Amino acid sequence: MGNAEFRADRHPSESYEDILERDTRTIPDHLRQGPTRNLGEEGIPVTNYFDPTFFHKEVRHVWLKVWQWACREEDIPNAGDVFVYENVGKSLIVSRQKDGSIKAFYNSCLHRGRKLVDECGHRSTFRCKYHGLAWDSDGSFKHNPIKWDFPQFEGKDMSLPEVRVETWGGFVFINFDPAAKPLMHYLKPLADHFDRYDFANRYKAAHVSKIVPCNWKVMAEAFMESHHTIVTHPQLAPFLGDVNSQYDALSDYVTRQFTATGVVSPTLADRNFGDIDILKAMEAAGGSHVSGGHSDKDGVSKKVNNARDTPDAPMTLEQGVTARMYACEVTRKSLGDEDGWDYSQVSDAEIIDALLYNVFPHMSFWAGYAPNVVYRWRPNGLDPDTSIMDVIILKRVPKQGPRPKPVTEHRLGLGEDWSSSPMIGALGPVFEQDMENLPEVQTGLKSSGTGVVHFSLYSEMRIRLMHKLIAQMIAEGEAKVGV
Ligand code: FES
């Protein structure tokens, strides 16, 4: 795939880099503009979102070939702890070993296939609940209560089959493909950029997941551009540089988008929003740094209230202090107060902006020093018309004191709102606005009169790249099948 520098027409307003130039701290090199891709203008068939044959190929040639995070290391801290990870109809037991390493086994009894482990927890032995065959937590065969009737098992390797496991940043990744390249082949350069954020020393402060009535790509795409803000999330536009966003394709597998917080959307240029208006909009958004990955309960409301002498007094800002500067300073202080770390020299962008890195095909990690949001999108079993979205929030382990325990996942059903989970605070209503679109997209795709969807050249470049890679993997996989 070509990597030529591509200067598509950008929104005529200032760029994200222009906004950074006014910031108050040194800008790290890795936040500077990266490469883009010229991926053409061709439409994508709508059938890629619902056709069972396409979905079957996607499962076979994409999902069973890519690295995917299954859990956090902190979910299985002790020997014998297990996590059950499921995707595209496959179930895995992710198991902490006595030597601290991690293995993953197909969650299927070698007798007649019953799942060996039904739920996450602690298992020193995987004993099948059907006829009692058992394996040690390292996958070695332990016991067969009906040994007398299975001469065919004698002398055979009855260990549980394993899948590949690698770790990064406290995440446990699995890959069904024994021939897959190492995880780092896919994570670079994200892993280099994230060194400074030390994700291994963050803990899971929130984890909410939800089944959504749309194809997994429809859902992923809703979080891969920010120009839907003005229509879908109009309450955010007064403090979000949506169309100023920067989009980069750092490799085939790692893309990113940077969106500034604390500046007004250029789409509202005719409204004459001032800095106080921006702060008021942040306050009204409900106390969550919805655009930049913060989710602290005190949030923006408290921060903006600090701009007043009393709660009822008019907000004021000192001469020369912008809303963005003010929000950054208050956030630096509140983060430091919460975890004891010093944020005085951290760049403005890494304090309040939306710095979303995506790893093909389905993971998104928010960079920066504030609580980091992590997304994961995947099919709901083998149904092309529904999917599962996970939202986790990682917080920095406090400088002093013990490491906080991670939360456990709160799974929402089809009919439950994100807002019903207190863990993600004011992010909930924003996600609900996204969710209103998604089933309508899935239905609309099936009603298409042209048979194709289109992506914009710059802002939706990352979405097009995802589709290109899926098509490429399917084509290569099918060619091998045909050999
Ligand atoms: Fe597991 Fe029979 S299916 S022991």
Short mmCIF file of C-alpha atoms and ligand atoms in Angstrom, two decimals:
data_model
loop_
_atom_site.label_atom_id
_atom_site.label_comp_id
_atom_site.label_asym_id
_atom_site.label_seq_id
_atom_site.Cartn_x
_atom_site.Cartn_y
_atom_site.Cartn_z
CA MET A 1 0.00 0.00 0.00
CA GLY A 2 1.45 3.38 -0.99
CA ASN A 3 2.65 5.84 1.61
CA ALA A 4 2.89 8.99 -0.51
CA GLU A 5 2.33 12.28 1.24
CA PHE A 6 -1.24 13.25 0.45
CA ARG A 7 -2.48 16.77 0.93
CA ALA A 8 -6.21 16.51 0.56
CA ASP A 9 -8.21 19.65 0.92
CA ARG A 10 -8.56 20.35 4.62
CA HIS A 11 -11.16 22.41 6.34
CA PRO A 12 -10.22 26.05 5.71
CA SER A 13 -9.96 26.79 9.43
CA GLU A 14 -6.71 26.42 11.38
CA SER A 15 -5.15 23.01 11.76
CA TYR A 16 -4.65 21.06 14.97
CA GLU A 17 -0.95 21.98 14.74
CA ASP A 18 -1.90 25.66 14.59
CA ILE A 19 -3.79 25.23 17.87
CA LEU A 20 -0.80 23.46 19.45
CA GLU A 21 1.45 26.39 18.53
CA ARG A 22 -0.45 28.58 21.01
CA ASP A 23 -0.11 26.05 23.83
CA THR A 24 1.75 26.72 27.04
CA ARG A 25 4.19 23.79 27.25
CA THR A 26 6.69 22.07 24.95
CA ILE A 27 4.93 19.97 22.34
CA PRO A 28 6.24 16.38 22.20
CA ASP A 29 7.54 15.35 18.77
CA HIS A 30 5.18 12.41 18.49
CA LEU A 31 2.18 14.75 18.48
CA ARG A 32 3.37 16.49 15.33
CA GLN A 33 1.54 15.82 12.09
CA GLY A 34 2.16 12.37 10.67
CA PRO A 35 1.74 10.83 7.22
CA THR A 36 -1.57 10.44 5.41
CA ARG A 37 -2.58 8.07 2.64
CA ASN A 38 -4.10 8.57 -0.76
CA LEU A 39 -6.46 5.61 -0.84
CA GLY A 40 -8.66 6.68 -3.72
CA GLU A 41 -12.30 7.60 -3.89
CA GLU A 42 -13.96 4.29 -4.61
CA GLY A 43 -17.19 3.40 -2.81
CA ILE A 44 -17.38 0.38 -0.51
CA PRO A 45 -20.13 -2.22 -1.08
CA VAL A 46 -22.89 -1.99 1.52
CA THR A 47 -23.00 -5.79 1.62
CA ASN A 48 -19.69 -5.73 3.51
CA TYR A 49 -21.74 -4.73 6.53
CA PHE A 50 -24.37 -7.48 6.52
CA ASP A 51 -23.84 -10.17 3.89
CA PRO A 52 -23.33 -13.53 5.68
CA THR A 53 -20.85 -14.74 3.06
CA PHE A 54 -18.69 -11.64 3.46
CA PHE A 55 -18.95 -11.92 7.23
CA HIS A 56 -17.83 -15.55 7.10
CA LYS A 57 -14.75 -14.52 5.09
CA GLU A 58 -14.07 -11.68 7.52
CA VAL A 59 -14.13 -14.13 10.43
CA ARG A 60 -11.88 -16.62 8.71
CA HIS A 61 -9.32 -14.29 7.17
CA VAL A 62 -9.37 -11.30 9.55
CA TRP A 63 -10.63 -12.16 13.03
CA LEU A 64 -8.78 -15.46 13.21
CA LYS A 65 -5.56 -13.74 12.08
CA VAL A 66 -5.32 -10.49 14.06
CA TRP A 67 -4.05 -9.69 17.55
CA GLN A 68 -6.84 -8.69 19.92
CA TRP A 69 -6.67 -7.73 23.56
CA ALA A 70 -8.53 -10.24 25.68
CA CYS A 71 -8.16 -8.73 29.14
CA ARG A 72 -5.82 -6.77 31.37
CA GLU A 73 -3.00 -8.50 33.24
CA GLU A 74 -4.55 -7.10 36.41
CA ASP A 75 -7.68 -9.17 35.69
CA ILE A 76 -5.66 -12.34 36.37
CA PRO A 77 -3.04 -11.28 38.95
CA ASN A 78 -2.46 -14.67 40.65
CA ALA A 79 -1.50 -18.14 39.50
CA GLY A 80 -4.69 -20.02 38.66
CA ASP A 81 -6.70 -16.91 37.79
CA VAL A 82 -8.61 -17.28 34.54
CA PHE A 83 -10.38 -14.94 32.17
CA VAL A 84 -12.83 -16.20 29.57
CA TYR A 85 -12.50 -14.25 26.31
CA GLU A 86 -14.95 -14.85 23.49
CA ASN A 87 -15.11 -13.59 19.93
CA VAL A 88 -16.57 -14.80 16.62
CA GLY A 89 -17.93 -17.96 18.21
CA LYS A 90 -14.61 -18.95 19.80
CA SER A 91 -14.09 -19.17 23.54
CA LEU A 92 -10.67 -19.02 25.19
CA ILE A 93 -9.38 -19.59 28.72
CA VAL A 94 -6.71 -16.99 29.47
CA SER A 95 -4.81 -18.40 32.44
CA ARG A 96 -2.10 -17.03 34.75
CA GLN A 97 0.64 -19.63 35.25
CA LYS A 98 2.68 -20.47 38.36
CA ASP A 99 5.75 -18.77 36.86
CA GLY A 100 3.77 -15.57 36.22
CA SER A 101 3.48 -16.13 32.48
CA ILE A 102 0.11 -16.24 30.73
CA LYS A 103 -1.29 -18.96 28.50
CA ALA A 104 -4.51 -19.12 26.50
CA PHE A 105 -6.30 -22.36 25.71
CA TYR A 106 -9.27 -23.20 23.51
CA ASN A 107 -12.14 -23.46 25.96
CA SER A 108 -13.30 -26.83 24.74
CA CYS A 109 -13.12 -30.28 26.30
CA LEU A 110 -11.16 -32.81 24.25
CA HIS A 111 -13.87 -35.41 24.93
CA ARG A 112 -17.14 -34.08 23.50
CA GLY A 113 -16.44 -30.39 23.41
CA ARG A 114 -18.15 -28.89 26.44
CA LYS A 115 -16.74 -25.53 27.48
CA LEU A 116 -14.35 -26.19 30.32
CA VAL A 117 -14.63 -22.81 32.06
CA ASP A 118 -17.93 -20.94 32.12
CA GLU A 119 -16.79 -17.71 33.75
CA CYS A 120 -13.84 -15.69 34.95
CA GLY A 121 -12.41 -16.55 38.37
CA HIS A 122 -9.84 -18.88 39.91
CA ARG A 123 -9.30 -22.45 38.67
CA SER A 124 -6.28 -24.55 39.56
CA THR A 125 -7.92 -27.37 37.57
CA PHE A 126 -10.13 -27.23 34.49
CA ARG A 127 -12.56 -30.05 35.23
CA CYS A 128 -15.23 -30.65 32.63
CA LYS A 129 -18.70 -30.53 34.12
CA TYR A 130 -20.03 -33.15 31.69
CA HIS A 131 -18.07 -36.37 32.35
CA GLY A 132 -15.25 -35.11 34.55
CA LEU A 133 -12.12 -35.15 32.38
CA ALA A 134 -9.70 -32.64 33.88
CA TRP A 135 -6.65 -30.55 32.98
CA ASP A 136 -4.17 -28.62 35.10
CA SER A 137 -4.13 -24.85 34.69
CA ASP A 138 -0.99 -25.20 32.55
CA GLY A 139 -3.05 -27.19 30.05
CA SER A 140 -1.54 -30.60 30.85
CA PHE A 141 -3.95 -33.54 31.01
CA LYS A 142 -4.71 -34.54 34.58
CA HIS A 143 -7.51 -37.02 34.94
CA ASN A 144 -9.93 -39.21 33.02
CA PRO A 145 -12.59 -40.90 35.17
CA ILE A 146 -13.59 -43.14 32.27
CA LYS A 147 -10.06 -44.06 31.30
CA TRP A 148 -10.94 -47.77 30.94
CA ASP A 149 -13.11 -46.97 27.93
CA PHE A 150 -10.65 -44.68 26.10
CA PRO A 151 -7.73 -46.78 24.94
CA GLN A 152 -7.38 -44.30 22.06
CA PHE A 153 -6.16 -41.63 24.48
CA GLU A 154 -3.26 -43.79 25.75
CA GLY A 155 0.13 -42.40 24.72
CA LYS A 156 -1.49 -39.39 23.04
CA ASP A 157 -0.76 -35.76 23.85
CA MET A 158 -3.96 -34.74 25.56
CA SER A 159 -2.79 -31.23 26.48
CA LEU A 160 -5.21 -28.42 25.78
CA PRO A 161 -4.45 -26.70 22.48
CA GLU A 162 -3.09 -23.17 22.96
CA VAL A 163 -3.34 -19.91 21.07
CA ARG A 164 -0.66 -17.22 20.91
CA VAL A 165 -0.37 -14.78 23.82
CA GLU A 166 1.67 -11.59 24.06
CA THR A 167 1.38 -8.56 26.32
CA TRP A 168 1.80 -4.84 26.04
CA GLY A 169 0.99 -2.01 28.43
CA GLY A 170 -0.76 -4.30 30.90
CA PHE A 171 -3.03 -5.73 28.17
CA VAL A 172 -3.10 -9.44 27.32
CA PHE A 173 -3.39 -10.02 23.59
CA ILE A 174 -4.27 -13.29 21.87
CA ASN A 175 -3.98 -14.42 18.28
CA PHE A 176 -5.58 -17.55 16.84
CA ASP A 177 -3.02 -17.65 14.03
CA PRO A 178 0.11 -19.61 15.01
CA ALA A 179 1.96 -18.00 12.08
CA ALA A 180 1.06 -14.40 13.01
CA LYS A 181 3.88 -11.88 13.19
CA PRO A 182 4.72 -10.69 16.72
CA LEU A 183 2.31 -8.24 18.35
CA MET A 184 4.88 -5.45 18.22
CA HIS A 185 4.91 -5.65 14.41
CA TYR A 186 1.35 -4.32 14.55
CA LEU A 187 1.63 -2.00 17.55
CA LYS A 188 4.55 0.09 16.36
CA PRO A 189 4.81 3.07 16.44
CA LEU A 190 1.98 3.31 18.97
CA ALA A 191 4.04 1.39 21.52
CA ASP A 192 6.90 3.91 21.18
CA HIS A 193 4.58 6.91 21.50
CA PHE A 194 2.88 5.40 24.56
CA ASP A 195 6.09 4.60 26.46
CA ARG A 196 5.74 7.87 28.35
CA TYR A 197 2.17 7.03 29.43
CA ASP A 198 3.21 3.69 30.99
CA PHE A 199 -0.08 1.87 30.52
CA ALA A 200 1.19 -1.08 32.57
CA ASN A 201 1.01 1.18 35.60
CA ARG A 202 -2.58 2.16 35.06
CA TYR A 203 -5.54 0.36 36.55
CA LYS A 204 -8.98 -0.36 35.21
CA ALA A 205 -11.22 2.24 36.86
CA ALA A 206 -14.21 1.51 34.63
CA HIS A 207 -15.26 -1.22 32.21
CA VAL A 208 -18.65 -1.15 30.54
CA SER A 209 -19.64 -3.12 27.46
CA LYS A 210 -22.79 -3.17 25.42
CA ILE A 211 -24.40 -5.20 22.66
CA VAL A 212 -25.33 -2.86 19.82
CA PRO A 213 -27.67 -3.63 16.88
CA CYS A 214 -25.24 -2.94 14.04
CA ASN A 215 -22.29 -4.51 12.29
CA TRP A 216 -19.01 -4.11 14.21
CA LYS A 217 -17.56 -1.86 11.49
CA VAL A 218 -20.53 0.51 11.66
CA MET A 219 -19.79 0.93 15.35
CA ALA A 220 -16.02 1.30 14.95
CA GLU A 221 -16.51 3.93 12.25
CA ALA A 222 -18.61 6.05 14.60
CA PHE A 223 -15.48 6.56 16.70
CA MET A 224 -13.02 7.17 13.87
CA GLU A 225 -13.86 10.72 12.85
CA SER A 226 -15.00 13.79 14.72
CA HIS A 227 -16.95 15.69 12.08
CA HIS A 228 -20.22 14.08 13.16
CA THR A 229 -20.02 16.23 16.29
CA ILE A 230 -21.96 19.21 15.04
CA VAL A 231 -25.01 17.09 14.14
CA THR A 232 -24.83 14.15 16.55
CA HIS A 233 -23.29 15.86 19.59
CA PRO A 234 -24.08 19.56 19.13
CA GLN A 235 -23.58 20.23 22.84
CA LEU A 236 -19.86 19.47 22.41
CA ALA A 237 -19.22 21.74 19.43
CA PRO A 238 -18.77 24.95 21.48
CA PHE A 239 -15.62 23.49 23.06
CA LEU A 240 -14.35 21.00 20.49
CA GLY A 241 -12.17 21.66 17.45
CA ASP A 242 -13.97 18.96 15.50
CA VAL A 243 -13.15 19.92 11.92
CA ASN A 244 -9.68 21.11 12.96
CA SER A 245 -8.86 17.49 13.72
CA GLN A 246 -5.66 15.89 12.52
CA TYR A 247 -5.78 12.40 11.00
CA ASP A 248 -2.64 10.34 10.47
CA ALA A 249 -1.89 6.88 9.12
CA LEU A 250 1.28 5.99 10.99
CA SER A 251 1.43 2.49 9.51
CA ASP A 252 -0.95 0.07 7.83
CA TYR A 253 -2.18 -0.92 11.28
CA VAL A 254 -1.86 2.17 13.47
CA THR A 255 -3.83 5.32 12.69
CA ARG A 256 -4.82 8.23 14.88
CA GLN A 257 -6.93 11.34 15.17
CA PHE A 258 -6.20 14.36 17.33
CA THR A 259 -9.00 16.73 18.30
CA ALA A 260 -8.48 19.86 20.38
CA THR A 261 -10.57 20.60 23.47
CA GLY A 262 -11.27 24.06 24.86
CA VAL A 263 -11.58 25.70 21.46
CA VAL A 264 -14.81 26.40 19.64
CA SER A 265 -15.73 24.36 16.56
CA PRO A 266 -15.13 26.33 13.34
CA THR A 267 -18.64 25.24 12.34
CA LEU A 268 -19.87 27.77 14.92
CA ALA A 269 -17.70 30.62 13.62
CA ASP A 270 -20.72 32.85 13.01
CA ARG A 271 -21.87 32.56 16.63
CA ASN A 272 -19.07 34.66 18.18
CA PHE A 273 -18.37 32.27 21.02
CA GLY A 274 -15.90 33.68 23.53
CA ASP A 275 -13.75 31.90 26.09
CA ILE A 276 -16.37 32.18 28.81
CA ASP A 277 -18.93 30.67 26.42
CA ILE A 278 -16.53 27.78 25.84
CA LEU A 279 -16.14 27.21 29.58
CA LYS A 280 -19.89 27.41 30.12
CA ALA A 281 -20.42 24.79 27.38
CA MET A 282 -17.86 22.53 29.05
CA GLU A 283 -19.70 22.95 32.30
CA ALA A 284 -23.04 22.21 30.69
CA ALA A 285 -21.67 19.05 29.05
CA GLY A 286 -22.01 17.46 32.43
CA GLY A 287 -18.67 17.20 34.09
CA SER A 288 -17.00 14.74 31.80
CA HIS A 289 -14.13 15.48 29.53
CA VAL A 290 -16.11 13.74 26.85
CA SER A 291 -13.86 14.85 24.07
CA GLY A 292 -10.54 14.18 25.62
CA GLY A 293 -10.72 11.00 27.57
CA HIS A 294 -11.16 12.32 31.07
CA SER A 295 -13.91 10.81 33.08
CA ASP A 296 -13.20 12.07 36.56
CA LYS A 297 -16.40 12.52 38.47
CA ASP A 298 -15.61 16.07 39.51
CA GLY A 299 -14.84 16.85 35.91
CA VAL A 300 -15.31 20.05 34.04
CA SER A 301 -18.17 21.34 36.19
CA LYS A 302 -15.94 21.64 39.19
CA LYS A 303 -13.11 23.02 37.10
CA VAL A 304 -15.26 25.74 35.60
CA ASN A 305 -16.77 26.62 38.94
CA ASN A 306 -13.25 27.48 40.00
CA ALA A 307 -13.43 30.34 37.51
CA ARG A 308 -16.00 31.97 39.76
CA ASP A 309 -15.54 33.44 43.22
CA THR A 310 -18.87 31.93 44.25
CA PRO A 311 -21.14 29.47 42.40
CA ASP A 312 -23.54 32.25 41.40
CA ALA A 313 -20.92 34.79 40.42
CA PRO A 314 -20.19 35.42 36.74
CA MET A 315 -17.24 33.50 35.35
CA THR A 316 -14.13 35.54 34.68
CA LEU A 317 -10.74 34.82 33.18
CA GLU A 318 -7.57 36.79 33.67
CA GLN A 319 -6.37 38.86 30.73
CA GLY A 320 -4.58 36.65 28.20
CA VAL A 321 -5.91 33.39 29.64
CA THR A 322 -7.96 31.39 27.16
CA ALA A 323 -10.54 28.76 27.98
CA ARG A 324 -8.12 26.07 26.79
CA MET A 325 -5.30 27.40 29.00
CA TYR A 326 -7.64 27.62 31.96
CA ALA A 327 -9.05 24.12 31.50
CA CYS A 328 -5.52 22.70 31.18
CA GLU A 329 -4.27 24.37 34.36
CA VAL A 330 -7.24 23.25 36.39
CA THR A 331 -6.97 19.73 35.01
CA ARG A 332 -3.25 19.57 35.80
CA LYS A 333 -4.04 20.47 39.38
CA SER A 334 -7.00 18.12 39.80
CA LEU A 335 -5.06 15.19 38.34
CA GLY A 336 -2.12 15.89 40.62
CA ASP A 337 -4.41 16.21 43.63
CA GLU A 338 -5.98 12.86 42.77
CA ASP A 339 -2.93 10.68 42.10
CA GLY A 340 0.01 12.59 43.54
CA TRP A 341 1.96 12.87 40.26
CA ASP A 342 3.41 16.13 38.97
CA TYR A 343 1.76 17.32 35.75
CA SER A 344 3.19 20.84 35.74
CA GLN A 345 5.33 20.29 32.64
CA VAL A 346 2.93 18.06 30.69
CA SER A 347 1.82 19.49 27.35
CA ASP A 348 -1.66 20.94 27.04
CA ALA A 349 -2.60 18.38 24.41
CA GLU A 350 -1.69 15.46 26.67
CA ILE A 351 -3.82 16.95 29.42
CA ILE A 352 -7.12 17.66 27.69
CA ASP A 353 -7.18 16.72 24.00
CA ALA A 354 -8.71 13.70 22.30
CA LEU A 355 -5.62 11.76 21.14
CA LEU A 356 -7.11 8.57 19.74
CA TYR A 357 -4.82 5.88 18.35
CA ASN A 358 -6.44 2.97 16.56
CA VAL A 359 -4.93 -0.45 16.02
CA PHE A 360 -6.39 -2.47 13.16
CA PRO A 361 -8.99 -3.70 13.11
CA HIS A 362 -10.89 -2.92 16.28
CA MET A 363 -9.00 -1.28 19.15
CA SER A 364 -8.59 2.35 20.16
CA PHE A 365 -6.29 3.67 22.88
CA TRP A 366 -6.45 7.29 24.04
CA ALA A 367 -3.03 8.80 24.64
CA GLY A 368 -2.23 11.41 27.28
CA TYR A 369 -1.91 11.68 31.04
CA ALA A 370 -5.53 12.04 32.05
CA PRO A 371 -7.66 8.90 32.55
CA ASN A 372 -7.36 7.03 29.25
CA VAL A 373 -10.36 5.65 27.44
CA VAL A 374 -9.87 2.37 25.58
CA TYR A 375 -12.40 1.08 23.06
CA ARG A 376 -12.82 -2.36 21.57
CA TRP A 377 -15.34 -3.29 18.88
CA ARG A 378 -16.04 -6.85 17.77
CA PRO A 379 -18.84 -8.96 16.34
CA ASN A 380 -21.44 -10.33 18.72
CA GLY A 381 -20.68 -14.01 18.21
CA LEU A 382 -21.33 -14.91 14.59
CA ASP A 383 -24.00 -12.29 13.94
CA PRO A 384 -23.06 -9.68 11.32
CA ASP A 385 -25.96 -7.48 12.44
CA THR A 386 -24.98 -7.02 16.10
CA SER A 387 -21.73 -6.22 17.82
CA ILE A 388 -20.14 -5.62 21.21
CA MET A 389 -18.44 -2.41 22.27
CA ASP A 390 -16.20 -2.31 25.33
CA VAL A 391 -15.27 0.96 26.99
CA ILE A 392 -12.63 0.87 29.67
CA ILE A 393 -11.07 3.77 31.52
CA LEU A 394 -7.52 3.45 32.78
CA LYS A 395 -6.32 5.65 35.61
CA ARG A 396 -2.75 6.16 36.68
CA VAL A 397 -1.72 4.17 39.75
CA PRO A 398 -1.30 6.78 42.52
CA LYS A 399 2.26 7.77 43.31
CA GLN A 400 1.82 6.65 46.91
CA GLY A 401 -0.10 3.74 48.33
CA PRO A 402 -1.24 0.38 47.00
CA ARG A 403 -2.29 -0.33 43.45
CA PRO A 404 -6.10 0.00 43.25
CA LYS A 405 -8.01 -3.15 42.30
CA PRO A 406 -9.48 -3.20 38.79
CA VAL A 407 -13.25 -3.12 38.35
CA THR A 408 -15.07 -6.00 36.72
CA GLU A 409 -16.94 -5.61 33.45
CA HIS A 410 -20.52 -4.32 33.50
CA ARG A 411 -22.20 -5.83 30.41
CA LEU A 412 -25.24 -3.95 29.10
CA GLY A 413 -27.86 -5.71 27.02
CA LEU A 414 -29.39 -4.51 23.76
CA GLY A 415 -32.06 -2.50 25.53
CA GLU A 416 -29.90 -0.92 28.23
CA ASP A 417 -28.45 2.58 27.98
CA TRP A 418 -24.82 3.46 28.53
CA SER A 419 -26.14 6.05 30.96
CA SER A 420 -27.42 3.26 33.21
CA SER A 421 -23.84 2.44 34.20
CA PRO A 422 -22.46 4.92 36.73
CA MET A 423 -18.90 3.87 35.88
CA ILE A 424 -18.58 6.02 32.78
CA GLY A 425 -20.38 9.09 34.09
CA ALA A 426 -21.19 11.79 31.57
CA LEU A 427 -19.71 9.78 28.70
CA GLY A 428 -22.94 7.77 28.82
CA PRO A 429 -25.27 10.36 27.27
CA VAL A 430 -22.69 11.07 24.55
CA PHE A 431 -22.46 7.38 23.66
CA GLU A 432 -26.24 7.22 23.64
CA GLN A 433 -26.28 9.91 20.96
CA ASP A 434 -23.94 7.71 18.90
CA MET A 435 -26.11 4.68 19.53
CA GLU A 436 -29.14 6.44 18.09
CA ASN A 437 -27.41 6.48 14.71
CA LEU A 438 -26.02 2.97 14.61
CA PRO A 439 -29.10 0.74 14.18
CA GLU A 440 -30.43 3.26 11.66
CA VAL A 441 -27.17 2.97 9.72
CA GLN A 442 -27.44 -0.82 9.72
CA THR A 443 -31.03 -0.65 8.45
CA GLY A 444 -30.23 2.09 5.98
CA LEU A 445 -27.33 0.14 4.50
CA LYS A 446 -29.73 -2.66 3.63
CA SER A 447 -32.01 -0.14 1.92
CA SER A 448 -29.26 1.42 -0.19
CA GLY A 449 -30.28 2.34 -3.71
CA THR A 450 -26.69 2.56 -4.95
CA GLY A 451 -25.16 -0.42 -3.21
CA VAL A 452 -22.15 1.53 -1.97
CA VAL A 453 -21.09 3.90 0.83
CA HIS A 454 -18.52 6.67 0.46
CA PHE A 455 -15.77 8.02 2.68
CA SER A 456 -14.32 11.51 2.68
CA LEU A 457 -10.71 11.77 1.55
CA TYR A 458 -9.04 13.12 4.68
CA SER A 459 -11.30 12.91 7.71
CA GLU A 460 -12.46 9.40 6.85
CA MET A 461 -9.12 8.16 5.51
CA ARG A 462 -8.70 5.91 8.53
CA ILE A 463 -12.02 4.20 7.90
CA ARG A 464 -11.12 3.59 4.27
CA LEU A 465 -7.77 2.13 5.31
CA MET A 466 -9.56 -0.32 7.62
CA HIS A 467 -11.73 -1.47 4.72
CA LYS A 468 -8.72 -1.73 2.40
CA LEU A 469 -6.89 -3.97 4.85
CA ILE A 470 -9.93 -6.17 5.40
CA ALA A 471 -10.36 -6.56 1.64
CA GLN A 472 -6.66 -7.32 1.25
CA MET A 473 -6.66 -9.96 4.00
CA ILE A 474 -9.76 -11.61 2.56
CA ALA A 475 -8.30 -11.63 -0.95
CA GLU A 476 -5.01 -13.14 0.25
CA GLY A 477 -6.81 -15.66 2.44
CA GLU A 478 -9.18 -16.75 -0.31
CA ALA A 479 -6.28 -17.10 -2.73
CA LYS A 480 -4.59 -19.49 -0.31
CA VAL A 481 -7.79 -21.44 0.17
CA GLY A 482 -8.04 -21.77 -3.60
CA VAL A 483 -4.49 -23.15 -3.94
FE1 FES B 1 -15.98 -33.03 28.73
FE2 FES B 1 -17.19 -35.28 28.39
S1 FES B 1 -17.49 -33.46 27.29
S2 FES B 1 -15.76 -34.82 29.90
#
